[in-house]
Amino acid sequence: MDKQKCIDTIRSAVRNGSHPGAPDAALYDFTSVIALFAFNEEGVRLLFIQKADKEGYPWAGQMAFPGGHVDKEDMTAKDTALRELEEEMGINRDNVEVLGSLGHFQTINDKDIEAWVGVWNGNEKIRFDTQEISRVFEIPLDYLMSLHREKGFDSFEHPPNVMWLKYPYEDVLIWGVTAKIVYHLLEVLRKA
Protein backbone atom coordinates (compact mmCIF):
# COMPACT_ATOMS: atom_id res chain seq x y z
CA MET A 1 0.00 0.00 0.00
CA ASP A 2 1.41 3.43 -0.89
CA LYS A 3 2.00 6.05 1.80
CA GLN A 4 -0.94 8.33 1.00
CA LYS A 5 -3.38 5.43 0.79
CA CYS A 6 -2.11 4.16 4.16
CA ILE A 7 -2.54 7.62 5.73
CA ASP A 8 -6.06 7.86 4.31
CA THR A 9 -6.89 4.41 5.74
CA ILE A 10 -5.58 5.38 9.21
CA ARG A 11 -7.45 8.72 9.08
CA SER A 12 -10.71 7.03 8.12
CA ALA A 13 -10.30 4.34 10.81
CA VAL A 14 -9.65 6.92 13.52
CA ARG A 15 -12.47 9.25 12.45
CA ASN A 16 -15.03 6.45 12.03
CA GLY A 17 -14.03 4.37 15.04
CA SER A 18 -15.89 4.22 18.33
CA HIS A 19 -13.69 5.69 21.06
CA PRO A 20 -13.94 5.92 24.86
CA GLY A 21 -15.44 9.20 26.05
CA ALA A 22 -14.15 11.69 28.59
CA PRO A 23 -14.70 10.91 32.29
CA ASP A 24 -16.02 13.30 34.92
CA ALA A 25 -13.58 16.23 34.86
CA ALA A 26 -13.73 16.59 38.65
CA LEU A 27 -12.26 13.14 39.16
CA TYR A 28 -9.18 13.24 36.90
CA ASP A 29 -6.08 15.20 36.05
CA PHE A 30 -6.08 15.76 32.28
CA THR A 31 -3.15 14.83 30.04
CA SER A 32 -2.66 14.28 26.34
CA VAL A 33 -0.41 12.08 24.19
CA ILE A 34 0.13 11.47 20.50
CA ALA A 35 0.51 8.11 18.76
CA LEU A 36 2.74 9.20 15.90
CA PHE A 37 3.17 7.26 12.67
CA ALA A 38 6.30 7.57 10.56
CA PHE A 39 7.10 6.13 7.16
CA ASN A 40 10.40 4.93 5.78
CA GLU A 41 11.64 2.46 3.16
CA GLU A 42 10.82 -0.40 5.58
CA GLY A 43 7.18 0.64 5.97
CA VAL A 44 4.86 2.14 8.58
CA ARG A 45 6.22 2.61 12.08
CA LEU A 46 4.75 3.85 15.36
CA LEU A 47 6.97 6.01 17.57
CA PHE A 48 7.36 5.30 21.29
CA ILE A 49 9.55 6.78 23.98
CA GLN A 50 11.12 5.00 26.92
CA LYS A 51 11.05 7.23 29.96
CA ALA A 52 14.38 8.05 31.59
CA ASP A 53 15.47 5.65 34.33
CA LYS A 54 15.91 8.24 37.08
CA GLU A 55 15.62 7.46 40.76
CA GLY A 56 12.33 8.73 42.15
CA TYR A 57 10.83 9.30 38.70
CA PRO A 58 7.39 7.62 38.82
CA TRP A 59 7.48 6.52 35.16
CA ALA A 60 11.14 5.44 35.11
CA GLY A 61 11.88 3.01 32.29
CA GLN A 62 8.28 2.80 31.07
CA MET A 63 7.29 2.81 27.41
CA ALA A 64 4.92 5.60 26.42
CA PHE A 65 3.73 7.90 23.70
CA PRO A 66 5.04 11.48 23.77
CA GLY A 67 2.78 13.68 25.86
CA GLY A 68 2.07 15.19 29.23
CA HIS A 69 -0.07 17.44 31.39
CA VAL A 70 -2.24 20.21 30.03
CA ASP A 71 -0.66 23.64 30.60
CA LYS A 72 -2.59 26.91 31.00
CA GLU A 73 -1.37 28.16 27.62
CA ASP A 74 -2.63 25.05 25.77
CA MET A 75 -5.83 25.92 23.90
CA THR A 76 -6.88 22.26 23.46
CA ALA A 77 -5.79 18.73 24.35
CA LYS A 78 -4.43 18.45 20.81
CA ASP A 79 -2.24 21.52 21.48
CA THR A 80 -0.95 19.80 24.62
CA ALA A 81 0.05 16.67 22.66
CA LEU A 82 1.81 18.74 19.96
CA ARG A 83 3.62 20.97 22.48
CA GLU A 84 4.82 17.94 24.43
CA LEU A 85 5.94 16.24 21.20
CA GLU A 86 8.12 19.24 20.40
CA GLU A 87 9.47 19.51 23.97
CA GLU A 88 10.22 15.80 24.35
CA MET A 89 11.33 14.84 20.83
CA GLY A 90 12.08 18.06 18.95
CA ILE A 91 9.37 17.35 16.36
CA ASN A 92 7.72 20.58 15.25
CA ARG A 93 3.93 20.63 15.00
CA ASP A 94 4.23 21.98 11.45
CA ASN A 95 5.67 18.60 10.45
CA VAL A 96 2.76 16.60 11.90
CA GLU A 97 -0.67 15.97 10.44
CA VAL A 98 -3.09 15.18 13.27
CA LEU A 99 -5.63 12.60 12.05
CA GLY A 100 -7.96 12.61 15.06
CA SER A 101 -8.52 11.52 18.64
CA LEU A 102 -8.66 7.93 19.88
CA GLY A 103 -10.62 9.03 22.94
CA HIS A 104 -9.86 8.95 26.65
CA PHE A 105 -7.95 6.42 28.76
CA GLN A 106 -7.61 6.51 32.54
CA THR A 107 -4.69 5.45 34.71
CA ILE A 108 -4.75 3.96 38.18
CA ASN A 109 -3.37 7.23 39.58
CA ASP A 110 -6.34 9.37 38.43
CA LYS A 111 -4.97 10.67 35.15
CA ASP A 112 -7.15 10.95 32.07
CA ILE A 113 -5.21 10.70 28.84
CA GLU A 114 -6.68 11.88 25.56
CA ALA A 115 -4.77 10.02 22.86
CA TRP A 116 -4.30 11.64 19.46
CA VAL A 117 -3.10 10.03 16.24
CA GLY A 118 -0.76 11.81 13.86
CA VAL A 119 1.59 11.31 10.94
CA TRP A 120 5.08 12.79 10.97
CA ASN A 121 6.61 13.83 7.64
CA GLY A 122 10.13 13.03 8.90
CA ASN A 123 11.51 16.45 7.92
CA GLU A 124 13.73 16.77 10.98
CA LYS A 125 15.86 14.63 13.25
CA ILE A 126 14.48 13.46 16.55
CA ARG A 127 16.23 15.29 19.37
CA PHE A 128 14.86 13.88 22.59
CA ASP A 129 15.15 15.38 26.05
CA THR A 130 17.52 13.04 27.91
CA GLN A 131 16.18 14.30 31.25
CA GLU A 132 12.82 12.71 30.43
CA ILE A 133 13.59 10.10 27.77
CA SER A 134 16.23 7.39 27.55
CA ARG A 135 15.38 6.02 24.08
CA VAL A 136 13.05 6.40 21.13
CA PHE A 137 11.62 3.35 19.38
CA GLU A 138 10.13 3.17 15.90
CA ILE A 139 8.15 -0.07 16.09
CA PRO A 140 6.82 -1.50 12.81
CA LEU A 141 3.04 -1.43 12.63
CA ASP A 142 3.09 -4.89 11.01
CA TYR A 143 4.95 -6.26 14.04
CA LEU A 144 2.39 -4.81 16.47
CA MET A 145 -0.55 -6.11 14.40
CA SER A 146 0.99 -9.61 14.20
CA LEU A 147 1.67 -9.66 17.94
CA HIS A 148 -1.89 -8.46 18.59
CA ARG A 149 -3.25 -11.43 16.59
CA GLU A 150 -0.76 -13.96 18.05
CA LYS A 151 -1.83 -13.03 21.59
CA GLY A 152 -5.48 -13.41 20.60
CA PHE A 153 -6.29 -9.80 21.47
CA ASP A 154 -8.28 -9.52 18.24
CA SER A 155 -10.76 -12.16 19.44
CA PHE A 156 -12.04 -10.34 22.55
CA GLU A 157 -15.55 -8.88 22.43
CA HIS A 158 -14.45 -6.24 24.97
CA PRO A 159 -10.91 -5.06 25.74
CA PRO A 160 -8.99 -7.58 27.85
CA ASN A 161 -7.98 -6.79 31.39
CA VAL A 162 -5.11 -4.29 31.44
CA MET A 163 -2.99 -6.84 33.35
CA TRP A 164 -3.07 -9.11 30.26
CA LEU A 165 -2.26 -6.40 27.74
CA LYS A 166 1.45 -6.56 27.07
CA TYR A 167 3.31 -5.90 23.85
CA PRO A 168 7.00 -6.92 24.07
CA TYR A 169 9.50 -5.43 21.63
CA GLU A 170 13.24 -6.13 21.70
CA ASP A 171 14.26 -5.56 25.34
CA VAL A 172 11.23 -3.49 26.39
CA LEU A 173 7.59 -4.10 27.28
CA ILE A 174 4.61 -1.90 26.43
CA TRP A 175 2.11 -2.30 29.28
CA GLY A 176 -0.39 -0.36 31.38
CA VAL A 177 -2.29 2.55 29.89
CA THR A 178 0.06 2.71 26.88
CA ALA A 179 -0.87 -0.89 26.06
CA LYS A 180 -4.56 0.05 26.42
CA ILE A 181 -4.06 2.83 23.85
CA VAL A 182 -2.10 0.51 21.53
CA TYR A 183 -4.83 -2.15 21.84
CA HIS A 184 -7.55 0.36 20.97
CA LEU A 185 -5.58 1.80 18.03
CA LEU A 186 -4.87 -1.67 16.59
CA GLU A 187 -8.51 -2.70 16.98
CA VAL A 188 -9.71 0.48 15.25
CA LEU A 189 -7.28 -0.16 12.38
CA ARG A 190 -8.14 -3.86 12.20
CA LYS A 191 -11.87 -3.16 11.94
CA ALA A 192 -11.47 -0.46 9.27
PDB file of C-alpha atoms in Angstrom:
ATOM      1  CA  MET A   1       0.000   0.000   0.000  1.00  0.00           C
ATOM      2  CA  ASP A   2       1.411   3.425  -0.888  1.00  0.00           C
ATOM      3  CA  LYS A   3       2.003   6.047   1.802  1.00  0.00           C
ATOM      4  CA  GLN A   4      -0.944   8.331   0.998  1.00  0.00           C
ATOM      5  CA  LYS A   5      -3.382   5.427   0.791  1.00  0.00           C
ATOM      6  CA  CYS A   6      -2.111   4.163   4.156  1.00  0.00           C
ATOM      7  CA  ILE A   7      -2.537   7.622   5.732  1.00  0.00           C
ATOM      8  CA  ASP A   8      -6.064   7.857   4.309  1.00  0.00           C
ATOM      9  CA  THR A   9      -6.895   4.415   5.743  1.00  0.00           C
ATOM     10  CA  ILE A  10      -5.584   5.383   9.210  1.00  0.00           C
ATOM     11  CA  ARG A  11      -7.446   8.725   9.080  1.00  0.00           C
ATOM     12  CA  SER A  12     -10.706   7.028   8.116  1.00  0.00           C
ATOM     13  CA  ALA A  13     -10.303   4.340  10.805  1.00  0.00           C
ATOM     14  CA  VAL A  14      -9.653   6.923  13.521  1.00  0.00           C
ATOM     15  CA  ARG A  15     -12.466   9.247  12.453  1.00  0.00           C
ATOM     16  CA  ASN A  16     -15.032   6.454  12.031  1.00  0.00           C
ATOM     17  CA  GLY A  17     -14.028   4.366  15.043  1.00  0.00           C
ATOM     18  CA  SER A  18     -15.889   4.223  18.331  1.00  0.00           C
ATOM     19  CA  HIS A  19     -13.690   5.694  21.061  1.00  0.00           C
ATOM     20  CA  PRO A  20     -13.940   5.918  24.864  1.00  0.00           C
ATOM     21  CA  GLY A  21     -15.440   9.203  26.053  1.00  0.00           C
ATOM     22  CA  ALA A  22     -14.147  11.689  28.591  1.00  0.00           C
ATOM     23  CA  PRO A  23     -14.699  10.909  32.292  1.00  0.00           C
ATOM     24  CA  ASP A  24     -16.023  13.304  34.916  1.00  0.00           C
ATOM     25  CA  ALA A  25     -13.577  16.229  34.855  1.00  0.00           C
ATOM     26  CA  ALA A  26     -13.735  16.594  38.648  1.00  0.00           C
ATOM     27  CA  LEU A  27     -12.258  13.137  39.162  1.00  0.00           C
ATOM     28  CA  TYR A  28      -9.180  13.245  36.902  1.00  0.00           C
ATOM     29  CA  ASP A  29      -6.079  15.200  36.050  1.00  0.00           C
ATOM     30  CA  PHE A  30      -6.081  15.758  32.283  1.00  0.00           C
ATOM     31  CA  THR A  31      -3.154  14.834  30.044  1.00  0.00           C
ATOM     32  CA  SER A  32      -2.660  14.277  26.340  1.00  0.00           C
ATOM     33  CA  VAL A  33      -0.409  12.077  24.194  1.00  0.00           C
ATOM     34  CA  ILE A  34       0.128  11.467  20.495  1.00  0.00           C
ATOM     35  CA  ALA A  35       0.514   8.112  18.759  1.00  0.00           C
ATOM     36  CA  LEU A  36       2.736   9.202  15.896  1.00  0.00           C
ATOM     37  CA  PHE A  37       3.169   7.263  12.668  1.00  0.00           C
ATOM     38  CA  ALA A  38       6.302   7.569  10.561  1.00  0.00           C
ATOM     39  CA  PHE A  39       7.097   6.127   7.160  1.00  0.00           C
ATOM     40  CA  ASN A  40      10.401   4.931   5.776  1.00  0.00           C
ATOM     41  CA  GLU A  41      11.644   2.461   3.165  1.00  0.00           C
ATOM     42  CA  GLU A  42      10.821  -0.396   5.580  1.00  0.00           C
ATOM     43  CA  GLY A  43       7.177   0.639   5.966  1.00  0.00           C
ATOM     44  CA  VAL A  44       4.861   2.139   8.577  1.00  0.00           C
ATOM     45  CA  ARG A  45       6.221   2.609  12.081  1.00  0.00           C
ATOM     46  CA  LEU A  46       4.755   3.851  15.356  1.00  0.00           C
ATOM     47  CA  LEU A  47       6.970   6.014  17.570  1.00  0.00           C
ATOM     48  CA  PHE A  48       7.357   5.295  21.287  1.00  0.00           C
ATOM     49  CA  ILE A  49       9.547   6.777  23.978  1.00  0.00           C
ATOM     50  CA  GLN A  50      11.118   5.004  26.918  1.00  0.00           C
ATOM     51  CA  LYS A  51      11.050   7.229  29.962  1.00  0.00           C
ATOM     52  CA  ALA A  52      14.384   8.050  31.591  1.00  0.00           C
ATOM     53  CA  ASP A  53      15.470   5.650  34.331  1.00  0.00           C
ATOM     54  CA  LYS A  54      15.912   8.243  37.076  1.00  0.00           C
ATOM     55  CA  GLU A  55      15.624   7.461  40.760  1.00  0.00           C
ATOM     56  CA  GLY A  56      12.333   8.731  42.154  1.00  0.00           C
ATOM     57  CA  TYR A  57      10.826   9.297  38.696  1.00  0.00           C
ATOM     58  CA  PRO A  58       7.385   7.616  38.820  1.00  0.00           C
ATOM     59  CA  TRP A  59       7.477   6.523  35.158  1.00  0.00           C
ATOM     60  CA  ALA A  60      11.142   5.444  35.115  1.00  0.00           C
ATOM     61  CA  GLY A  61      11.875   3.014  32.286  1.00  0.00           C
ATOM     62  CA  GLN A  62       8.277   2.803  31.075  1.00  0.00           C
ATOM     63  CA  MET A  63       7.291   2.805  27.411  1.00  0.00           C
ATOM     64  CA  ALA A  64       4.915   5.602  26.421  1.00  0.00           C
ATOM     65  CA  PHE A  65       3.728   7.899  23.697  1.00  0.00           C
ATOM     66  CA  PRO A  66       5.043  11.476  23.774  1.00  0.00           C
ATOM     67  CA  GLY A  67       2.780  13.677  25.863  1.00  0.00           C
ATOM     68  CA  GLY A  68       2.071  15.186  29.228  1.00  0.00           C
ATOM     69  CA  HIS A  69      -0.070  17.440  31.388  1.00  0.00           C
ATOM     70  CA  VAL A  70      -2.244  20.211  30.026  1.00  0.00           C
ATOM     71  CA  ASP A  71      -0.661  23.641  30.597  1.00  0.00           C
ATOM     72  CA  LYS A  72      -2.594  26.914  30.996  1.00  0.00           C
ATOM     73  CA  GLU A  73      -1.374  28.159  27.620  1.00  0.00           C
ATOM     74  CA  ASP A  74      -2.631  25.055  25.766  1.00  0.00           C
ATOM     75  CA  MET A  75      -5.833  25.916  23.899  1.00  0.00           C
ATOM     76  CA  THR A  76      -6.877  22.262  23.460  1.00  0.00           C
ATOM     77  CA  ALA A  77      -5.790  18.734  24.350  1.00  0.00           C
ATOM     78  CA  LYS A  78      -4.428  18.451  20.805  1.00  0.00           C
ATOM     79  CA  ASP A  79      -2.240  21.517  21.479  1.00  0.00           C
ATOM     80  CA  THR A  80      -0.950  19.798  24.617  1.00  0.00           C
ATOM     81  CA  ALA A  81       0.054  16.674  22.655  1.00  0.00           C
ATOM     82  CA  LEU A  82       1.811  18.736  19.961  1.00  0.00           C
ATOM     83  CA  ARG A  83       3.617  20.969  22.482  1.00  0.00           C
ATOM     84  CA  GLU A  84       4.817  17.938  24.435  1.00  0.00           C
ATOM     85  CA  LEU A  85       5.942  16.242  21.203  1.00  0.00           C
ATOM     86  CA  GLU A  86       8.125  19.239  20.400  1.00  0.00           C
ATOM     87  CA  GLU A  87       9.474  19.513  23.965  1.00  0.00           C
ATOM     88  CA  GLU A  88      10.219  15.799  24.350  1.00  0.00           C
ATOM     89  CA  MET A  89      11.329  14.841  20.829  1.00  0.00           C
ATOM     90  CA  GLY A  90      12.078  18.064  18.952  1.00  0.00           C
ATOM     91  CA  ILE A  91       9.375  17.351  16.358  1.00  0.00           C
ATOM     92  CA  ASN A  92       7.723  20.584  15.251  1.00  0.00           C
ATOM     93  CA  ARG A  93       3.932  20.628  15.000  1.00  0.00           C
ATOM     94  CA  ASP A  94       4.226  21.981  11.447  1.00  0.00           C
ATOM     95  CA  ASN A  95       5.670  18.602  10.448  1.00  0.00           C
ATOM     96  CA  VAL A  96       2.761  16.601  11.905  1.00  0.00           C
ATOM     97  CA  GLU A  97      -0.670  15.970  10.438  1.00  0.00           C
ATOM     98  CA  VAL A  98      -3.095  15.176  13.269  1.00  0.00           C
ATOM     99  CA  LEU A  99      -5.626  12.601  12.051  1.00  0.00           C
ATOM    100  CA  GLY A 100      -7.961  12.615  15.060  1.00  0.00           C
ATOM    101  CA  SER A 101      -8.522  11.522  18.640  1.00  0.00           C
ATOM    102  CA  LEU A 102      -8.662   7.926  19.884  1.00  0.00           C
ATOM    103  CA  GLY A 103     -10.621   9.031  22.939  1.00  0.00           C
ATOM    104  CA  HIS A 104      -9.855   8.950  26.650  1.00  0.00           C
ATOM    105  CA  PHE A 105      -7.950   6.421  28.757  1.00  0.00           C
ATOM    106  CA  GLN A 106      -7.613   6.511  32.539  1.00  0.00           C
ATOM    107  CA  THR A 107      -4.692   5.448  34.707  1.00  0.00           C
ATOM    108  CA  ILE A 108      -4.755   3.958  38.182  1.00  0.00           C
ATOM    109  CA  ASN A 109      -3.374   7.233  39.583  1.00  0.00           C
ATOM    110  CA  ASP A 110      -6.342   9.374  38.435  1.00  0.00           C
ATOM    111  CA  LYS A 111      -4.973  10.667  35.147  1.00  0.00           C
ATOM    112  CA  ASP A 112      -7.154  10.951  32.074  1.00  0.00           C
ATOM    113  CA  ILE A 113      -5.206  10.704  28.840  1.00  0.00           C
ATOM    114  CA  GLU A 114      -6.677  11.882  25.562  1.00  0.00           C
ATOM    115  CA  ALA A 115      -4.768  10.017  22.862  1.00  0.00           C
ATOM    116  CA  TRP A 116      -4.303  11.635  19.457  1.00  0.00           C
ATOM    117  CA  VAL A 117      -3.098  10.035  16.236  1.00  0.00           C
ATOM    118  CA  GLY A 118      -0.764  11.814  13.860  1.00  0.00           C
ATOM    119  CA  VAL A 119       1.588  11.313  10.941  1.00  0.00           C
ATOM    120  CA  TRP A 120       5.081  12.792  10.971  1.00  0.00           C
ATOM    121  CA  ASN A 121       6.605  13.825   7.644  1.00  0.00           C
ATOM    122  CA  GLY A 122      10.131  13.028   8.903  1.00  0.00           C
ATOM    123  CA  ASN A 123      11.507  16.446   7.921  1.00  0.00           C
ATOM    124  CA  GLU A 124      13.728  16.771  10.983  1.00  0.00           C
ATOM    125  CA  LYS A 125      15.864  14.634  13.250  1.00  0.00           C
ATOM    126  CA  ILE A 126      14.484  13.459  16.547  1.00  0.00           C
ATOM    127  CA  ARG A 127      16.233  15.294  19.369  1.00  0.00           C
ATOM    128  CA  PHE A 128      14.858  13.875  22.586  1.00  0.00           C
ATOM    129  CA  ASP A 129      15.146  15.377  26.048  1.00  0.00           C
ATOM    130  CA  THR A 130      17.523  13.042  27.909  1.00  0.00           C
ATOM    131  CA  GLN A 131      16.185  14.297  31.255  1.00  0.00           C
ATOM    132  CA  GLU A 132      12.821  12.708  30.434  1.00  0.00           C
ATOM    133  CA  ILE A 133      13.586  10.104  27.770  1.00  0.00           C
ATOM    134  CA  SER A 134      16.234   7.393  27.551  1.00  0.00           C
ATOM    135  CA  ARG A 135      15.383   6.020  24.082  1.00  0.00           C
ATOM    136  CA  VAL A 136      13.048   6.397  21.127  1.00  0.00           C
ATOM    137  CA  PHE A 137      11.622   3.345  19.375  1.00  0.00           C
ATOM    138  CA  GLU A 138      10.128   3.173  15.900  1.00  0.00           C
ATOM    139  CA  ILE A 139       8.151  -0.071  16.094  1.00  0.00           C
ATOM    140  CA  PRO A 140       6.822  -1.502  12.812  1.00  0.00           C
ATOM    141  CA  LEU A 141       3.037  -1.433  12.634  1.00  0.00           C
ATOM    142  CA  ASP A 142       3.085  -4.892  11.007  1.00  0.00           C
ATOM    143  CA  TYR A 143       4.953  -6.261  14.038  1.00  0.00           C
ATOM    144  CA  LEU A 144       2.391  -4.805  16.465  1.00  0.00           C
ATOM    145  CA  MET A 145      -0.548  -6.114  14.401  1.00  0.00           C
ATOM    146  CA  SER A 146       0.994  -9.608  14.200  1.00  0.00           C
ATOM    147  CA  LEU A 147       1.671  -9.662  17.942  1.00  0.00           C
ATOM    148  CA  HIS A 148      -1.894  -8.459  18.588  1.00  0.00           C
ATOM    149  CA  ARG A 149      -3.246 -11.433  16.590  1.00  0.00           C
ATOM    150  CA  GLU A 150      -0.760 -13.958  18.046  1.00  0.00           C
ATOM    151  CA  LYS A 151      -1.826 -13.034  21.586  1.00  0.00           C
ATOM    152  CA  GLY A 152      -5.482 -13.405  20.595  1.00  0.00           C
ATOM    153  CA  PHE A 153      -6.292  -9.795  21.472  1.00  0.00           C
ATOM    154  CA  ASP A 154      -8.284  -9.515  18.240  1.00  0.00           C
ATOM    155  CA  SER A 155     -10.759 -12.162  19.444  1.00  0.00           C
ATOM    156  CA  PHE A 156     -12.040 -10.339  22.546  1.00  0.00           C
ATOM    157  CA  GLU A 157     -15.545  -8.883  22.427  1.00  0.00           C
ATOM    158  CA  HIS A 158     -14.450  -6.239  24.967  1.00  0.00           C
ATOM    159  CA  PRO A 159     -10.909  -5.064  25.735  1.00  0.00           C
ATOM    160  CA  PRO A 160      -8.992  -7.583  27.845  1.00  0.00           C
ATOM    161  CA  ASN A 161      -7.978  -6.794  31.388  1.00  0.00           C
ATOM    162  CA  VAL A 162      -5.106  -4.293  31.441  1.00  0.00           C
ATOM    163  CA  MET A 163      -2.992  -6.841  33.346  1.00  0.00           C
ATOM    164  CA  TRP A 164      -3.067  -9.115  30.256  1.00  0.00           C
ATOM    165  CA  LEU A 165      -2.265  -6.405  27.743  1.00  0.00           C
ATOM    166  CA  LYS A 166       1.448  -6.557  27.071  1.00  0.00           C
ATOM    167  CA  TYR A 167       3.308  -5.904  23.846  1.00  0.00           C
ATOM    168  CA  PRO A 168       6.996  -6.915  24.072  1.00  0.00           C
ATOM    169  CA  TYR A 169       9.503  -5.431  21.635  1.00  0.00           C
ATOM    170  CA  GLU A 170      13.239  -6.126  21.698  1.00  0.00           C
ATOM    171  CA  ASP A 171      14.265  -5.562  25.343  1.00  0.00           C
ATOM    172  CA  VAL A 172      11.228  -3.491  26.393  1.00  0.00           C
ATOM    173  CA  LEU A 173       7.592  -4.097  27.278  1.00  0.00           C
ATOM    174  CA  ILE A 174       4.607  -1.905  26.431  1.00  0.00           C
ATOM    175  CA  TRP A 175       2.113  -2.303  29.276  1.00  0.00           C
ATOM    176  CA  GLY A 176      -0.393  -0.356  31.382  1.00  0.00           C
ATOM    177  CA  VAL A 177      -2.291   2.554  29.893  1.00  0.00           C
ATOM    178  CA  THR A 178       0.063   2.712  26.884  1.00  0.00           C
ATOM    179  CA  ALA A 179      -0.867  -0.894  26.062  1.00  0.00           C
ATOM    180  CA  LYS A 180      -4.559   0.054  26.415  1.00  0.00           C
ATOM    181  CA  ILE A 181      -4.063   2.826  23.853  1.00  0.00           C
ATOM    182  CA  VAL A 182      -2.104   0.507  21.527  1.00  0.00           C
ATOM    183  CA  TYR A 183      -4.825  -2.152  21.837  1.00  0.00           C
ATOM    184  CA  HIS A 184      -7.546   0.357  20.966  1.00  0.00           C
ATOM    185  CA  LEU A 185      -5.578   1.796  18.035  1.00  0.00           C
ATOM    186  CA  LEU A 186      -4.874  -1.673  16.594  1.00  0.00           C
ATOM    187  CA  GLU A 187      -8.506  -2.698  16.976  1.00  0.00           C
ATOM    188  CA  VAL A 188      -9.707   0.478  15.247  1.00  0.00           C
ATOM    189  CA  LEU A 189      -7.275  -0.158  12.380  1.00  0.00           C
ATOM    190  CA  ARG A 190      -8.140  -3.864  12.202  1.00  0.00           C
ATOM    191  CA  LYS A 191     -11.866  -3.162  11.943  1.00  0.00           C
ATOM    192  CA  ALA A 192     -11.468  -0.456   9.267  1.00  0.00           C
TER     193      ALA A 192
END
